[in-house]
Amino acid sequence: MIVVTAMLLFATLIFAPIRFCVDVKAYLQKLSAYVTVDVGVIKVFDEHLAFTGKYLRCDGTISTDVDLTSIDRKNGIDLLKCITLDKICFSFQNNILNVSMYYVALENAVAALATATLCNLSHCSFYSQVVGTLDESSIRMQVAASLSIAELSFCLLKQGVRRWKTHKSGK
């Protein structure tokens, strides 16, 4: 009985969703963004990303420069398949001193149309808002998502098998 209870608790922990929230604030004029990832109330990732030529400069949790021309898109781990999106919120924040009100109205209409279309095409909740601010114009995106340890493990195992077969056939 104790073994069965322990197995059920283990299976529950493996298949229970881990919910996390991604907050991105992008400044288009500077070509930079601030990204934070929170799991519950614990901040697990806090990064400032900036484009400098062909490099993506990362400062924060991971401090490095990534050469964008050397990224191999075909052999990467496709972790997006194991993430379930729950909610996505876009906020277009315009500096009201520099932006025309006609532009804000047009942006609001396009955002409402895109939000309605995306809500009809997917099971995810989409929200959008256009607001005025006195700070620099930016785009803010908040994503609430979840993944389970089992899905993540299966995805990484599948990628490992794929790389092993590629490595084995190359010899």
Short mmCIF file of C-alpha atoms in Angstrom, two decimals:
data_model
loop_
_atom_site.label_atom_id
_atom_site.label_comp_id
_atom_site.label_asym_id
_atom_site.label_seq_id
_atom_site.Cartn_x
_atom_site.Cartn_y
_atom_site.Cartn_z
CA MET A 1 0.00 0.00 0.00
CA ILE A 2 2.87 2.37 0.82
CA VAL A 3 4.54 1.62 -2.52
CA VAL A 4 1.35 2.37 -4.45
CA THR A 5 0.84 5.63 -2.54
CA ALA A 6 4.43 6.67 -3.22
CA MET A 7 4.03 5.83 -6.93
CA LEU A 8 0.81 7.86 -7.13
CA LEU A 9 2.47 10.85 -5.45
CA PHE A 10 5.44 10.55 -7.81
CA ALA A 11 3.14 10.35 -10.87
CA THR A 12 1.17 13.36 -9.63
CA LEU A 13 4.35 15.43 -9.25
CA ILE A 14 5.64 14.36 -12.66
CA PHE A 15 2.41 15.18 -14.53
CA ALA A 16 1.31 18.24 -12.52
CA PRO A 17 1.66 21.45 -14.48
CA ILE A 18 4.33 23.94 -13.45
CA ARG A 19 2.91 27.40 -14.07
CA PHE A 20 5.19 30.28 -14.96
CA CYS A 21 4.79 33.86 -16.14
CA VAL A 22 7.00 35.56 -18.73
CA ASP A 23 7.09 39.36 -18.77
CA VAL A 24 8.74 41.09 -21.76
CA LYS A 25 9.13 44.83 -22.16
CA ALA A 26 10.57 45.74 -25.57
CA TYR A 27 11.89 49.12 -26.68
CA LEU A 28 11.79 49.18 -30.48
CA GLN A 29 13.84 52.38 -30.87
CA LYS A 30 16.71 50.97 -28.79
CA LEU A 31 16.35 47.38 -30.12
CA SER A 32 16.40 46.08 -26.57
CA ALA A 33 14.14 44.15 -24.23
CA TYR A 34 13.83 43.22 -20.56
CA VAL A 35 12.69 39.65 -19.91
CA THR A 36 11.71 38.16 -16.55
CA VAL A 37 10.35 34.70 -15.80
CA ASP A 38 8.57 33.98 -12.53
CA VAL A 39 7.48 30.61 -11.18
CA GLY A 40 4.90 31.53 -8.58
CA VAL A 41 6.53 34.32 -6.58
CA ILE A 42 10.10 33.19 -7.30
CA LYS A 43 11.97 35.06 -10.04
CA VAL A 44 14.03 32.48 -11.94
CA PHE A 45 15.18 34.56 -14.93
CA ASP A 46 15.90 38.29 -15.23
CA GLU A 47 17.63 39.39 -18.42
CA HIS A 48 18.32 42.49 -20.50
CA LEU A 49 18.66 41.71 -24.22
CA ALA A 50 20.09 44.17 -26.76
CA PHE A 51 21.00 43.86 -30.44
CA THR A 52 24.48 45.11 -31.29
CA GLY A 53 25.29 44.37 -34.91
CA LYS A 54 25.10 40.62 -35.47
CA TYR A 55 25.27 39.88 -31.75
CA LEU A 56 22.55 39.57 -29.14
CA ARG A 57 23.99 40.90 -25.88
CA CYS A 58 22.55 39.26 -22.75
CA ASP A 59 23.08 40.88 -19.34
CA GLY A 60 21.48 39.51 -16.20
CA THR A 61 20.97 35.88 -15.22
CA ILE A 62 23.00 34.79 -18.27
CA SER A 63 25.73 37.24 -19.30
CA THR A 64 26.98 36.45 -22.80
CA ASP A 65 27.00 37.56 -26.43
CA VAL A 66 25.21 35.31 -28.92
CA ASP A 67 26.28 35.40 -32.58
CA LEU A 68 22.95 35.38 -34.44
CA THR A 69 24.55 34.20 -37.70
CA SER A 70 25.90 30.99 -36.12
CA ILE A 71 22.62 29.72 -34.64
CA ASP A 72 21.73 26.29 -36.05
CA ARG A 73 17.94 26.30 -36.28
CA LYS A 74 17.57 22.70 -37.53
CA ASN A 75 19.32 20.86 -34.69
CA GLY A 76 17.93 22.87 -31.78
CA ILE A 77 15.72 21.45 -29.09
CA ASP A 78 12.11 22.32 -29.85
CA LEU A 79 10.98 23.00 -26.28
CA LEU A 80 8.00 25.07 -27.42
CA LYS A 81 6.08 21.86 -28.09
CA CYS A 82 5.96 21.00 -24.39
CA ILE A 83 4.74 24.44 -23.25
CA THR A 84 1.02 25.10 -22.93
CA LEU A 85 0.03 28.75 -23.32
CA ASP A 86 -2.78 29.88 -21.03
CA LYS A 87 -2.93 33.68 -21.46
CA ILE A 88 -1.14 36.26 -23.59
CA CYS A 89 -1.51 39.98 -23.00
CA PHE A 90 -0.07 42.65 -25.30
CA SER A 91 0.19 46.24 -24.15
CA PHE A 92 1.24 48.93 -26.61
CA GLN A 93 2.49 51.84 -24.53
CA ASN A 94 2.82 55.07 -26.54
CA ASN A 95 4.49 58.26 -25.43
CA ILE A 96 1.59 60.71 -25.71
CA LEU A 97 3.95 63.63 -26.26
CA ASN A 98 5.49 62.15 -29.43
CA VAL A 99 2.73 60.01 -30.97
CA SER A 100 -0.28 61.27 -32.90
CA MET A 101 -3.72 60.37 -31.57
CA TYR A 102 -4.67 59.08 -35.04
CA TYR A 103 -1.84 56.58 -34.78
CA VAL A 104 -3.06 55.47 -31.35
CA ALA A 105 -6.62 55.02 -32.67
CA LEU A 106 -5.37 53.01 -35.65
CA GLU A 107 -3.15 50.91 -33.37
CA ASN A 108 -6.12 50.25 -31.06
CA ALA A 109 -8.32 49.13 -33.99
CA VAL A 110 -5.63 46.80 -35.37
CA ALA A 111 -4.94 45.36 -31.90
CA ALA A 112 -8.65 44.71 -31.31
CA LEU A 113 -9.03 43.02 -34.70
CA ALA A 114 -5.93 40.87 -34.17
CA THR A 115 -7.03 39.92 -30.65
CA ALA A 116 -10.50 38.87 -31.83
CA THR A 117 -9.00 36.81 -34.67
CA LEU A 118 -6.47 35.07 -32.41
CA CYS A 119 -9.12 34.29 -29.79
CA ASN A 120 -11.28 32.63 -32.46
CA LEU A 121 -8.38 30.57 -33.83
CA SER A 122 -6.92 29.17 -30.61
CA HIS A 123 -7.79 27.91 -27.15
CA CYS A 124 -5.53 30.52 -25.53
CA SER A 125 -6.85 33.76 -24.03
CA PHE A 126 -5.53 36.88 -25.76
CA TYR A 127 -5.77 40.41 -24.44
CA SER A 128 -4.52 43.65 -25.92
CA GLN A 129 -4.53 47.26 -24.83
CA VAL A 130 -3.22 50.53 -26.15
CA VAL A 131 -2.27 53.03 -23.45
CA GLY A 132 -0.63 56.41 -23.27
CA THR A 133 2.41 57.02 -21.12
CA LEU A 134 4.92 59.77 -20.46
CA ASP A 135 7.82 57.29 -20.58
CA GLU A 136 9.46 55.97 -23.73
CA SER A 137 7.19 54.11 -26.16
CA SER A 138 7.37 50.34 -25.70
CA ILE A 139 5.56 47.07 -26.23
CA ARG A 140 4.88 44.91 -23.21
CA MET A 141 3.90 41.26 -23.39
CA GLN A 142 2.89 39.02 -20.52
CA VAL A 143 2.54 35.30 -21.07
CA ALA A 144 1.10 32.84 -18.58
CA ALA A 145 2.08 29.29 -19.51
CA SER A 146 2.66 25.87 -18.01
CA LEU A 147 4.64 22.71 -18.62
CA SER A 148 5.03 19.40 -16.89
CA ILE A 149 8.20 17.52 -16.03
CA ALA A 150 7.00 14.52 -18.05
CA GLU A 151 6.47 16.55 -21.24
CA LEU A 152 9.82 18.28 -20.83
CA SER A 153 11.61 14.98 -20.18
CA PHE A 154 9.97 13.35 -23.21
CA CYS A 155 10.94 16.29 -25.43
CA LEU A 156 14.58 16.22 -24.25
CA LEU A 157 14.72 12.42 -24.62
CA LYS A 158 13.35 12.63 -28.17
CA GLN A 159 15.93 15.29 -29.05
CA GLY A 160 18.72 13.15 -27.56
CA VAL A 161 17.66 10.12 -29.60
CA ARG A 162 17.51 12.28 -32.75
CA ARG A 163 21.03 13.61 -32.14
CA TRP A 164 22.34 10.13 -31.32
CA LYS A 165 20.98 8.77 -34.61
CA THR A 166 22.50 11.69 -36.52
CA HIS A 167 25.85 11.21 -34.76
CA LYS A 168 25.78 7.43 -35.32
CA SER A 169 24.95 7.70 -39.04
CA GLY A 170 27.71 10.30 -39.53
CA LYS A 171 30.46 7.86 -38.48
#
